[in-house]
Amino acid sequence: MEFNSLKQISDYIEDNPMAKEAHLYHPIPFEEFNKLSTSSNADEVYRKWNIIKRILMHLYNNSLKDINVLDIGANGGFYTFSSAKEGAKVVAFEPQETYSQVAKNIIDIEKGLDINWINESYDYKKVKGEKFDVTFMLSVFQWMADGGNKIDYAIKQLKEVSKISKYLIFELGFNKGDSCLKTENKNHYEELIKLLKTNTQYKYFNLIGVTELWNDCNRFLVICSNQNVNLKEFYETNSYYKDSEIFEVDVSKCISGSLFSFGRGKDSWHYFIKTLEEYKVNDNINYEKSILKKYYDFFSPNNFGEFLFGSECVKSNELYGLPIKSYIPLPWIDIEFYKSYLIDNVKLINKDGEVLQEDKVREYIDKNKEVIFKSFDNLIIPNFSNSENLSGSFHLYGKQINEAGEKIFKDIIEIYESMKSLGYCCNEFKNGFIKGVLIKNNNDYRFIITDGQHRLASLVSLGFDKVSVKLDTRFKYREINVKDIEEWDMVKYGLYHKDLAKEIIDLIFNKLDLIRLNRIKKLSGKKDKCKEKVIYFGASNKGKMCLDKYKHKYDVVYFSDNDKSKWGKYINNIRIISPEEVKKLNKYKIVITSQHYLDIARQLINMNIYNFEVIDKNLVLI
């Protein structure tokens, strides 16, 4: 079939897809093909090319004109065409007939490109006598090795490439993806470098990036050479990597989005750090035996307030009435960020049942923000999807199904092993810098992590006391001062009363580690496993006496009482809640500790609550 334009080729592919679940495997770098879907992450493909291009520009005096490129496993030609458009002379090998025919059609139309496209599997004998400035082996080695079945053949090809190419840009991962190579070594980067050192003639191997072309499938991008590539100079002189918002923070001042501390002190606790401490002592530990599994099994909060603060803190009822598995903005979050979050996670429907498009969603929120952000009752609350818990991408609390927990466990160990080998490679990794929001309070500060909990936990476990970070530019207000609390959007519009916002800030700066320790100390407490979690109904002296008498039988999570003046107060650090709140906490048994237990029993029955017991006036359980 003959084509006269790139648009004709693109239209043909649109009607005749070439990949299993998309039009193409990789994108084709001409605008006529932008409409076509890809099975790989197109943004990540372009990001990888930008890394490669900048490195090569650095090595070849800001021009790729007339350099000789060998592209092994060219697929549809993304890296071949991208190089040729910069003036490079490219020899490309691709065995698939369908992709090769498309590439040759493009070459016939784009006559200014210097490309020799060979529709065959690569073999070093086919380029005998030729020399190349750079060779691309990008996620192709595992295919040459047929997942390990032809490893000797693939290694022979790799060795011969190192004899004819000044630079080799090599990409590979392990244990994930079609035809992947397997390794028992938890440090995948170490395994990759061992492969290259053993089977090439190169002396220097520099990591230039980590890619994720497919979901949860990370691969290392390495440049191999016989001269030391000065990447430090490259990063310092290349404006792409400069950022005025890079600064250093103490890890002891860093806090997760769920308000766990990253410090190493005896009063600090973070589930990832504790998991890595176990792993460092016993690298054969599995998820089922890990403290991470215990944490997820134990920490299954009932509402947003309990998720953040447990039952020990925050004297306002508001947060304890909010649903769990939701995104609730904390006091310092700006409306613009929350608006973007809603657009990404919520479908808003008009009165005619039509889903509002992004511009209409923004218009609706802007028009109604004084109502939406006036109270939690009016707030639009997106729920986390079940898929997040199934995939293991949501790691803040349990209970996790075993598959998700296993994935989280493996992820934190893989990241730790990678950083143990590579260090904190901020520039090389996708989103390499840890990001967050800086909250200043007089002469003190806290850095709330919004991206990079796994990386920070790994660095803390490796002994880092300080780390370089960036402010998260998704937030309009990312450097926040407590003295301006009344101007914070969520306070100004009324979602948070100023006193509640101050109480949360006081918790973060002064009480966080104590509260977290109180929450997690039960992880190692054997007695608590036998105790039933209950709510005592009756916040009186009798209730206090029942606490002591039945302390080995019951774990009291809340008190409740009909006296409104007691709501929000505490008995022995146990919060007193209203009967309405009790209705929402139906997972707990009610134990009536009031002198008026018959009246309370009738009240509970009228509320359709039947799971209760009674302690009589003599403190006897009846």
Coordinates of C-alpha atoms in Angstrom, one line a residue:
M1 CA 0.0 0.0 0.0
E2 CA 1.4 3.4 -1.0
F3 CA 1.1 6.6 1.1
N4 CA 1.6 10.2 0.1
S5 CA 1.7 11.8 3.5
L6 CA 2.2 11.1 7.2
K7 CA -1.4 11.8 7.8
Q8 CA -2.4 9.0 5.5
I9 CA -0.2 6.6 7.4
S10 CA -1.6 7.8 10.7
D11 CA -5.2 7.4 9.5
Y12 CA -4.4 3.9 8.3
I13 CA -2.9 2.9 11.7
E14 CA -6.0 4.5 13.4
D15 CA -8.2 2.1 11.5
N16 CA -5.7 -0.8 11.8
P17 CA -4.1 -0.8 15.3
M18 CA -0.7 -2.4 15.6
A19 CA -0.5 -3.1 19.3
K20 CA -2.7 -5.3 21.5
E21 CA -4.5 -2.6 23.5
A22 CA -3.5 0.5 21.5
H23 CA -2.7 1.8 18.1
L24 CA 1.1 1.6 18.6
Y25 CA 3.6 0.2 21.1
H26 CA 5.7 3.4 21.3
P27 CA 4.7 6.8 19.8
I28 CA 6.1 8.0 16.5
P29 CA 7.7 11.5 16.8
F30 CA 5.7 13.4 14.2
E31 CA 2.7 15.5 15.1
E32 CA 0.5 13.6 12.6
F33 CA 0.7 10.6 14.9
N34 CA -0.1 12.4 18.2
K35 CA -3.8 11.3 18.0
L36 CA -2.8 7.6 18.2
S37 CA -2.8 5.7 21.5
T38 CA 0.3 3.8 22.7
S39 CA 0.6 0.8 25.0
S40 CA 3.7 2.3 26.6
N41 CA 3.5 5.6 28.5
A42 CA 4.1 8.2 25.7
D43 CA 5.0 11.0 28.1
E44 CA 7.7 8.7 29.7
V45 CA 9.0 7.8 26.2
Y46 CA 9.5 11.5 25.4
R47 CA 11.0 12.1 28.9
K48 CA 13.5 9.3 28.2
W49 CA 14.5 10.7 24.8
N50 CA 15.0 14.2 26.4
I51 CA 17.5 12.6 28.9
I52 CA 19.3 10.8 26.1
K53 CA 19.3 13.8 23.9
R54 CA 20.7 16.1 26.5
I55 CA 23.4 13.7 27.5
L56 CA 24.5 13.3 23.8
M57 CA 24.3 17.0 23.3
H58 CA 26.6 17.4 26.3
L59 CA 29.1 14.9 24.8
Y60 CA 29.0 16.2 21.2
N61 CA 29.2 20.0 21.6
N62 CA 25.4 20.6 21.5
S63 CA 24.8 19.0 18.1
L64 CA 24.0 15.5 17.0
K65 CA 24.6 16.3 13.3
D66 CA 26.4 13.5 11.5
I67 CA 27.0 11.3 14.6
N68 CA 26.5 7.6 13.7
V69 CA 23.8 5.9 15.7
L70 CA 22.9 2.2 15.9
D71 CA 19.4 1.5 17.1
I72 CA 18.8 -2.2 18.0
G73 CA 15.2 -3.2 18.3
A74 CA 13.8 0.1 16.9
N75 CA 10.1 -0.9 17.0
G76 CA 8.2 1.9 15.2
G77 CA 11.3 4.1 15.1
F78 CA 10.7 6.6 17.9
Y79 CA 14.4 6.9 18.9
T80 CA 15.6 6.4 15.3
F81 CA 13.4 9.2 13.9
S82 CA 14.1 11.4 17.0
S83 CA 17.9 11.1 16.4
A84 CA 17.7 11.5 12.6
K85 CA 15.6 14.7 13.0
E86 CA 18.6 16.1 15.0
G87 CA 20.9 15.3 12.0
A88 CA 22.2 11.9 13.1
K89 CA 23.0 9.1 10.7
V90 CA 21.0 6.0 11.9
V91 CA 21.2 2.3 11.2
A92 CA 18.1 0.7 12.7
F93 CA 17.3 -3.0 13.2
E94 CA 13.7 -4.1 13.7
P95 CA 12.5 -7.7 13.0
Q96 CA 8.7 -7.0 13.1
E97 CA 7.4 -6.6 9.5
T98 CA 4.4 -4.4 10.4
Y99 CA 6.5 -1.7 12.2
S100 CA 9.3 -1.9 9.7
Q101 CA 6.9 -1.2 6.8
V102 CA 5.4 1.8 8.6
A103 CA 8.9 3.1 9.3
K104 CA 10.0 2.6 5.7
N105 CA 6.9 4.5 4.5
I106 CA 7.8 7.4 6.7
I107 CA 11.4 7.4 5.5
D108 CA 10.1 7.5 1.9
I109 CA 8.1 10.6 2.7
E110 CA 10.6 12.3 5.0
K111 CA 13.4 12.2 2.5
G112 CA 15.8 14.4 4.5
L113 CA 16.4 11.8 7.2
D114 CA 19.6 9.7 6.9
I115 CA 18.2 6.3 8.0
N116 CA 19.2 2.8 6.9
W117 CA 16.3 0.7 8.2
I118 CA 16.9 -3.1 8.2
N119 CA 13.9 -5.3 8.7
E120 CA 15.8 -8.1 10.5
S121 CA 16.9 -9.2 14.0
Y122 CA 20.2 -7.6 14.9
D123 CA 23.4 -9.6 14.5
Y124 CA 26.8 -8.1 14.9
K125 CA 27.9 -9.8 11.6
K126 CA 25.5 -7.6 9.7
V127 CA 27.5 -4.4 10.7
K128 CA 30.9 -5.9 10.4
G129 CA 33.6 -3.3 9.9
E130 CA 31.3 -0.4 10.9
K131 CA 31.9 2.0 13.9
F132 CA 29.2 3.9 15.8
D133 CA 29.3 6.9 18.0
V134 CA 26.4 5.6 20.1
T135 CA 24.2 2.5 20.2
F136 CA 20.8 2.3 21.7
M137 CA 19.8 -1.0 23.4
L138 CA 16.6 0.3 25.1
S139 CA 14.6 -2.5 26.8
V140 CA 15.6 -4.9 24.0
F141 CA 18.2 -7.1 25.7
Q142 CA 15.6 -9.2 27.5
W143 CA 13.9 -9.9 24.1
M144 CA 17.3 -10.9 22.5
A145 CA 17.8 -13.2 25.5
D146 CA 14.2 -14.6 25.2
G147 CA 13.6 -14.1 28.9
G148 CA 16.9 -16.0 29.6
N149 CA 16.4 -18.9 27.2
K150 CA 18.9 -17.4 24.7
I151 CA 21.1 -15.5 27.2
D152 CA 24.4 -16.7 25.7
Y153 CA 23.3 -15.4 22.3
A154 CA 22.3 -12.0 23.8
I155 CA 25.5 -11.7 25.7
K156 CA 27.6 -12.4 22.6
Q157 CA 25.7 -9.6 20.8
L158 CA 26.3 -7.2 23.7
K159 CA 30.0 -8.0 23.8
E160 CA 30.4 -7.3 20.1
V161 CA 28.4 -4.0 20.4
S162 CA 30.9 -2.8 23.0
K163 CA 33.7 -3.3 20.4
I164 CA 32.2 -1.1 17.7
S165 CA 30.3 1.7 19.7
K166 CA 32.0 4.5 21.6
Y167 CA 29.0 4.9 23.8
L168 CA 26.2 2.4 24.7
I169 CA 22.9 3.6 26.1
F170 CA 21.5 0.5 27.7
E171 CA 18.1 0.1 29.4
L172 CA 17.0 -3.0 31.4
G173 CA 15.0 -4.0 34.4
F174 CA 14.3 -7.4 36.1
N175 CA 11.4 -9.6 37.2
K176 CA 8.7 -7.4 35.6
G177 CA 7.4 -7.1 32.1
D178 CA 7.0 -9.5 29.1
S179 CA 10.0 -11.7 28.5
C180 CA 11.8 -10.2 31.5
L181 CA 15.0 -11.6 32.9
K182 CA 14.8 -13.0 36.5
T183 CA 17.1 -12.4 39.4
E184 CA 17.0 -13.2 43.1
N185 CA 19.2 -10.2 43.8
K186 CA 17.0 -7.6 45.5
N187 CA 19.4 -4.9 44.3
H188 CA 18.4 -4.8 40.6
Y189 CA 20.8 -2.0 39.7
E190 CA 23.8 -4.0 41.1
E191 CA 22.7 -7.0 39.0
L192 CA 22.5 -4.8 35.9
I193 CA 26.0 -3.3 36.4
K194 CA 27.4 -6.8 37.0
L195 CA 26.0 -7.9 33.7
L196 CA 27.5 -4.9 31.8
K197 CA 30.9 -5.1 33.6
T198 CA 31.2 -8.8 32.9
N199 CA 30.1 -8.8 29.3
T200 CA 31.3 -5.5 27.7
Q201 CA 34.7 -3.9 27.1
Y202 CA 33.5 -0.6 28.7
K203 CA 35.1 0.7 31.9
Y204 CA 32.6 3.3 33.1
F205 CA 28.9 2.9 33.7
N206 CA 26.8 5.9 34.7
L207 CA 23.1 5.9 35.6
I208 CA 21.3 8.6 33.7
G209 CA 17.7 7.8 34.5
V210 CA 15.1 5.4 35.8
T211 CA 12.1 4.9 33.5
E212 CA 8.6 3.7 34.0
L213 CA 7.2 3.0 30.5
W214 CA 4.6 0.7 31.9
N215 CA 2.8 0.9 35.3
D216 CA 5.0 -0.3 38.1
C217 CA 7.8 -1.5 35.7
N218 CA 10.9 0.5 36.5
R219 CA 14.0 0.1 34.3
F220 CA 17.5 1.6 34.7
L221 CA 19.0 3.7 31.9
V222 CA 22.8 3.6 31.8
I223 CA 25.4 5.1 29.6
C224 CA 28.5 2.9 29.1
S225 CA 31.8 4.2 27.8
N226 CA 35.6 4.0 28.1
Q227 CA 36.0 7.5 29.3
N228 CA 34.5 8.9 32.5
V229 CA 31.4 10.9 31.6
N230 CA 31.3 14.0 33.8
L231 CA 27.7 13.9 34.8
K232 CA 28.2 16.3 37.8
E233 CA 29.4 19.0 35.3
F234 CA 26.4 18.1 33.1
Y235 CA 23.8 18.5 35.8
E236 CA 25.4 21.8 37.0
T237 CA 25.6 23.4 33.5
N238 CA 22.3 22.1 32.0
S239 CA 19.5 24.5 32.9
Y240 CA 16.9 21.7 32.5
Y241 CA 18.1 20.3 35.9
K242 CA 18.4 23.6 37.7
D243 CA 15.7 24.6 40.2
S244 CA 15.7 27.5 42.5
E245 CA 13.3 25.7 44.9
I246 CA 15.9 23.0 46.0
F247 CA 16.8 23.2 49.6
E248 CA 17.8 21.0 52.5
V249 CA 15.7 19.8 55.4
D250 CA 16.3 17.8 58.6
V251 CA 14.7 14.4 58.3
S252 CA 13.5 14.8 61.9
K253 CA 11.4 17.7 60.7
C254 CA 9.7 15.7 57.9
I255 CA 6.2 14.3 58.3
S256 CA 4.1 12.1 56.1
G257 CA 0.7 13.1 54.7
S258 CA -0.8 10.9 57.4
L259 CA 1.3 12.7 60.0
F260 CA 3.9 10.1 60.8
S261 CA 7.3 11.4 61.7
F262 CA 10.4 10.4 59.7
G263 CA 12.8 10.9 62.6
R264 CA 15.0 8.2 64.0
G265 CA 14.6 9.1 67.7
K266 CA 13.1 6.7 70.3
D267 CA 9.9 8.7 70.2
S268 CA 9.5 8.6 66.4
W269 CA 7.8 6.0 64.3
H270 CA 7.1 5.4 60.6
Y271 CA 5.8 2.1 59.3
F272 CA 8.2 2.1 56.3
I273 CA 11.3 2.8 58.4
K274 CA 10.3 0.1 60.9
T275 CA 9.9 -2.4 58.1
L276 CA 13.3 -1.6 56.7
E277 CA 14.8 -1.9 60.2
E278 CA 13.5 -5.5 60.3
Y279 CA 14.7 -6.1 56.8
K280 CA 18.2 -4.9 57.6
V281 CA 18.4 -7.5 60.5
N282 CA 16.8 -10.3 58.4
D283 CA 16.7 -9.9 54.7
N284 CA 14.7 -13.1 54.3
I285 CA 11.7 -11.7 56.2
N286 CA 8.4 -11.9 54.2
Y287 CA 5.4 -9.7 54.3
E288 CA 3.3 -12.1 56.5
K289 CA 5.9 -11.9 59.3
S290 CA 6.7 -8.2 59.0
I291 CA 5.7 -5.3 61.1
L292 CA 4.2 -3.7 58.0
K293 CA 1.6 -6.5 58.0
K294 CA 0.9 -6.0 61.7
Y295 CA 0.6 -2.2 61.1
Y296 CA -2.0 -2.7 58.4
D297 CA -3.9 -5.2 60.4
F298 CA -3.9 -3.0 63.5
F299 CA -4.4 0.5 62.0
S300 CA -7.9 0.4 60.4
P301 CA -9.5 3.7 61.4
N302 CA -13.2 4.4 61.3
N303 CA -13.2 8.0 60.2
F304 CA -11.0 10.8 59.0
G305 CA -10.3 12.2 62.5
E306 CA -9.3 8.8 63.9
F307 CA -7.1 8.2 60.8
L308 CA -5.1 11.4 61.4
F309 CA -5.2 11.7 65.2
G310 CA -6.5 8.5 66.8
S311 CA -9.1 8.9 69.6
E312 CA -6.7 10.8 71.8
C313 CA -6.5 14.2 70.1
V314 CA -8.5 17.0 68.6
K315 CA -11.3 18.3 70.7
S316 CA -13.6 19.1 67.8
N317 CA -16.3 16.6 66.6
E318 CA -16.1 17.7 63.0
L319 CA -13.2 15.5 61.8
Y320 CA -14.6 12.4 63.5
G321 CA -17.8 12.6 61.4
L322 CA -16.0 12.5 58.1
P323 CA -15.7 9.3 56.1
I324 CA -12.5 7.3 55.8
K325 CA -11.1 6.4 52.3
S326 CA -11.5 10.0 51.3
Y327 CA -9.4 13.0 50.5
I328 CA -10.1 15.7 53.1
P329 CA -8.1 18.9 52.7
L330 CA -6.1 19.9 55.8
P331 CA -6.2 23.5 56.9
W332 CA -3.2 24.7 54.8
I333 CA -4.4 23.2 51.5
D334 CA -5.4 25.9 48.9
I335 CA -8.6 25.8 46.9
E336 CA -6.8 25.7 43.6
F337 CA -5.1 22.4 44.5
Y338 CA -8.3 21.0 45.8
K339 CA -10.1 22.1 42.7
S340 CA -7.6 20.2 40.5
Y341 CA -7.8 17.2 42.8
L342 CA -11.6 17.1 42.3
I343 CA -11.3 17.5 38.6
D344 CA -9.0 14.4 38.5
N345 CA -11.1 12.3 40.9
V346 CA -14.7 13.3 40.9
K347 CA -17.4 13.3 38.2
L348 CA -19.7 16.3 38.7
I349 CA -23.1 15.9 37.1
N350 CA -25.5 18.7 36.2
K351 CA -29.3 18.7 36.7
D352 CA -29.7 17.1 33.2
G353 CA -27.5 14.2 34.2
E354 CA -24.6 15.3 32.1
V355 CA -21.0 15.0 33.3
L356 CA -19.4 18.5 33.6
Q357 CA -16.2 19.0 31.6
E358 CA -13.1 20.4 33.3
D359 CA -13.8 24.1 32.4
K360 CA -17.4 23.7 33.7
V361 CA -16.2 22.1 36.9
R362 CA -13.8 25.0 37.6
E363 CA -16.5 27.4 36.8
Y364 CA -18.9 25.6 39.2
I365 CA -16.4 25.5 42.1
D366 CA -15.3 29.1 41.6
K367 CA -19.0 30.3 41.6
N368 CA -19.9 28.2 44.7
K369 CA -16.6 28.1 46.7
E370 CA -18.1 30.3 49.5
V371 CA -20.7 27.6 50.0
I372 CA -18.6 24.5 49.2
F373 CA -15.8 25.4 51.6
K374 CA -18.0 26.9 54.4
S375 CA -18.5 23.5 56.2
F376 CA -17.6 19.9 55.9
D377 CA -21.3 19.2 55.2
N378 CA -21.0 21.1 51.9
L379 CA -17.6 19.8 51.0
I380 CA -17.3 17.7 47.8
I381 CA -15.4 14.7 49.1
P382 CA -13.8 12.2 46.6
N383 CA -13.6 8.7 47.8
F384 CA -10.5 6.6 47.0
S385 CA -11.3 3.8 44.6
N386 CA -11.1 0.2 45.6
S387 CA -8.5 -0.3 42.8
E388 CA -6.1 1.8 44.8
N389 CA -6.2 -0.7 47.7
L390 CA -6.1 -3.6 45.3
S391 CA -3.0 -2.3 43.5
G392 CA -1.1 -1.4 46.6
S393 CA -0.8 2.2 45.5
F394 CA -2.6 3.4 48.7
H395 CA -0.3 2.6 51.6
L396 CA -1.4 4.9 54.4
Y397 CA -3.4 2.4 56.4
G398 CA -5.0 -1.1 56.4
K399 CA -6.5 -3.4 56.1
Q400 CA -4.7 -4.4 52.9
I401 CA -5.5 -7.5 51.0
N402 CA -2.5 -9.7 51.0
E403 CA -1.6 -9.0 47.3
A404 CA -1.6 -5.3 47.9
G405 CA 0.4 -5.6 51.1
E406 CA 2.9 -7.8 49.4
K407 CA 3.4 -5.2 46.7
I408 CA 3.9 -2.4 49.1
F409 CA 6.4 -4.5 51.0
K410 CA 8.4 -5.4 47.9
D411 CA 8.3 -1.8 46.7
I412 CA 9.8 -0.3 49.8
I413 CA 12.6 -3.0 49.8
E414 CA 13.4 -2.5 46.1
I415 CA 13.6 1.2 46.6
Y416 CA 15.8 0.8 49.6
E417 CA 18.1 -1.5 47.8
S418 CA 18.3 0.8 44.8
M419 CA 19.1 3.8 47.0
K420 CA 21.6 1.8 49.0
S421 CA 23.5 1.2 45.7
L422 CA 22.9 4.5 43.9
G423 CA 22.4 7.0 46.7
Y424 CA 19.9 9.8 46.4
C425 CA 20.0 10.4 42.6
C426 CA 17.7 13.4 42.5
N427 CA 18.3 14.3 38.9
E428 CA 18.3 10.9 37.3
F429 CA 15.0 9.5 38.6
K430 CA 11.6 10.4 37.3
N431 CA 10.3 12.9 39.9
G432 CA 13.6 12.2 41.7
F433 CA 13.4 14.9 44.3
I434 CA 11.3 14.4 47.4
K435 CA 8.6 17.0 47.4
G436 CA 6.4 18.6 50.0
V437 CA 4.9 21.7 51.6
L438 CA 6.9 23.8 54.1
I439 CA 5.1 25.0 57.2
K440 CA 6.9 27.6 59.3
N441 CA 6.0 28.3 63.0
N442 CA 8.1 31.1 64.6
N443 CA 11.7 29.7 64.4
D444 CA 10.6 26.1 63.7
Y445 CA 9.3 24.3 60.7
R446 CA 7.8 21.0 59.4
F447 CA 8.1 19.6 55.9
I448 CA 4.9 17.7 54.9
I449 CA 5.9 15.1 52.3
T450 CA 3.6 15.0 49.3
D451 CA 5.7 12.9 47.1
G452 CA 8.6 10.5 48.1
Q453 CA 7.7 8.7 51.3
H454 CA 9.4 5.5 50.1
R455 CA 12.6 7.4 49.1
L456 CA 12.7 9.3 52.4
A457 CA 12.2 6.2 54.5
S458 CA 15.0 4.5 52.6
L459 CA 17.3 7.5 53.1
V460 CA 16.6 7.6 56.8
S461 CA 17.3 3.9 57.1
L462 CA 20.6 4.5 55.3
G463 CA 21.6 7.1 57.9
F464 CA 20.8 10.4 56.2
D465 CA 20.1 13.2 58.7
K466 CA 19.4 15.8 56.0
V467 CA 18.0 15.6 52.5
S468 CA 17.6 17.9 49.5
V469 CA 14.0 18.5 48.6
K470 CA 11.8 20.6 46.4
L471 CA 8.6 22.5 47.2
D472 CA 5.6 20.8 45.4
T473 CA 4.5 23.2 42.7
R474 CA 1.1 21.6 42.5
F475 CA 0.2 23.7 45.5
K476 CA -0.4 27.4 45.2
Y477 CA 0.7 27.9 48.9
R478 CA 3.7 25.7 49.4
E479 CA 5.7 27.8 51.8
I480 CA 3.2 28.5 54.6
N481 CA 3.5 30.6 57.8
V482 CA 1.4 29.8 60.8
K483 CA 1.1 33.5 61.6
D484 CA -1.0 33.8 58.5
I485 CA -3.4 31.1 59.6
E486 CA -6.5 33.3 59.2
E487 CA -5.7 33.9 55.5
W488 CA -5.4 30.2 54.7
D489 CA -8.2 29.3 52.2
M490 CA -9.7 26.6 54.3
V491 CA -9.8 28.8 57.4
K492 CA -10.8 32.0 55.6
Y493 CA -13.9 30.3 53.9
G494 CA -14.9 28.6 57.2
L495 CA -14.1 24.9 56.5
Y496 CA -11.8 25.0 59.6
H497 CA -12.4 27.2 62.5
K498 CA -9.3 29.1 63.4
D499 CA -9.1 27.3 66.8
L500 CA -9.3 23.8 65.2
A501 CA -6.6 24.8 62.7
K502 CA -4.4 26.0 65.5
E503 CA -5.0 22.7 67.4
I504 CA -3.9 20.7 64.4
I505 CA -0.8 22.8 64.0
D506 CA 0.0 22.4 67.7
L507 CA -0.3 18.7 67.3
I508 CA 2.1 18.7 64.4
F509 CA 4.7 20.8 66.1
N510 CA 4.4 19.7 69.7
K511 CA 2.5 16.4 70.2
L512 CA 2.9 14.3 67.1
D513 CA 5.4 11.7 68.2
L514 CA 3.6 11.1 71.6
I515 CA 0.3 10.6 69.9
R516 CA 1.8 8.2 67.3
L517 CA 3.5 6.2 69.9
N518 CA 0.3 5.9 71.8
R519 CA -1.4 4.7 68.7
I520 CA 1.1 2.1 67.6
K521 CA 2.4 0.7 70.9
K522 CA -0.3 -2.0 70.6
L523 CA 1.5 -3.5 67.7
S524 CA 3.7 -5.4 70.1
G525 CA 1.2 -5.8 72.9
K526 CA 0.0 -9.4 73.2
K527 CA -2.7 -8.7 75.8
D528 CA -4.4 -6.1 73.6
K529 CA -5.0 -8.8 70.9
C530 CA -7.4 -10.6 73.3
K531 CA -9.3 -7.4 74.3
E532 CA -12.5 -6.4 72.6
K533 CA -12.8 -2.9 71.3
V534 CA -15.9 -1.2 72.7
I535 CA -17.6 2.1 73.4
Y536 CA -18.6 2.9 77.0
F537 CA -21.9 4.6 77.1
G538 CA -21.9 6.6 80.3
A539 CA -19.1 9.1 80.9
S540 CA -19.4 9.3 84.7
N541 CA -17.6 8.1 87.8
K542 CA -19.1 4.7 87.2
G543 CA -17.6 4.7 83.7
K544 CA -14.2 5.5 85.2
M545 CA -14.5 2.6 87.7
C546 CA -15.4 0.3 84.9
L547 CA -12.3 1.3 83.0
D548 CA -10.2 -0.1 85.8
K549 CA -12.3 -3.2 86.6
Y550 CA -12.6 -4.4 83.0
K551 CA -9.3 -3.2 81.7
H552 CA -8.2 -6.8 80.8
K553 CA -11.4 -7.5 79.0
Y554 CA -12.2 -4.3 77.1
D555 CA -10.2 -1.9 74.9
V556 CA -12.3 1.3 75.3
V557 CA -12.0 3.4 72.1
Y558 CA -14.6 6.0 73.0
F559 CA -16.9 7.1 75.7
S560 CA -20.4 8.4 74.8
D561 CA -22.9 10.4 76.9
N562 CA -26.2 12.2 76.4
D563 CA -24.8 15.2 78.2
K564 CA -23.7 17.7 75.5
S565 CA -21.4 19.5 77.8
K566 CA -19.2 16.4 77.9
W567 CA -18.8 16.0 74.2
G568 CA -15.3 16.5 73.0
K569 CA -13.8 16.1 76.5
Y570 CA -11.7 13.2 77.7
I571 CA -11.6 10.6 80.4
N572 CA -8.2 9.0 80.8
N573 CA -7.3 10.3 77.2
I574 CA -10.4 8.6 75.8
R575 CA -12.6 11.0 73.9
I576 CA -16.3 11.5 74.7
I577 CA -18.5 11.5 71.6
S578 CA -22.2 12.1 71.0
P579 CA -24.8 9.3 70.5
E580 CA -25.1 10.4 66.8
E581 CA -21.5 9.6 66.4
V582 CA -22.0 6.2 68.0
K583 CA -24.4 5.3 65.2
K584 CA -21.7 5.7 62.7
L585 CA -19.3 3.4 64.6
N586 CA -21.3 0.2 64.3
K587 CA -18.3 -2.0 64.2
Y588 CA -17.9 -1.6 68.0
K589 CA -20.0 -3.2 70.7
I590 CA -21.6 -0.7 73.2
V591 CA -21.1 -1.4 76.9
I592 CA -23.6 0.7 79.0
T593 CA -21.8 2.1 82.0
S594 CA -24.5 4.7 83.0
Q595 CA -26.5 4.4 86.2
H596 CA -29.5 4.8 84.0
Y597 CA -28.7 1.7 82.0
L598 CA -32.3 0.7 81.3
D599 CA -33.1 4.1 79.7
I600 CA -29.9 3.9 77.7
A601 CA -30.7 0.4 76.5
R602 CA -34.1 1.6 75.2
Q603 CA -32.4 4.6 73.5
L604 CA -30.0 2.3 71.7
I605 CA -32.8 0.0 70.5
N606 CA -34.7 3.0 69.2
M607 CA -31.4 3.9 67.3
N608 CA -31.4 0.4 65.8
I609 CA -28.4 -0.5 67.8
Y610 CA -28.7 -4.0 69.3
N611 CA -25.0 -5.0 69.9
F612 CA -24.7 -3.9 73.5
E613 CA -24.0 -5.2 77.0
V614 CA -24.8 -3.7 80.4
I615 CA -22.8 -3.2 83.6
D616 CA -25.2 -2.8 86.5
K617 CA -24.9 -0.5 89.5
N618 CA -22.7 -3.0 91.3
L619 CA -20.3 -3.0 88.4
V620 CA -21.4 -6.5 87.4
L621 CA -21.6 -7.3 83.7
I622 CA -25.1 -8.6 83.0

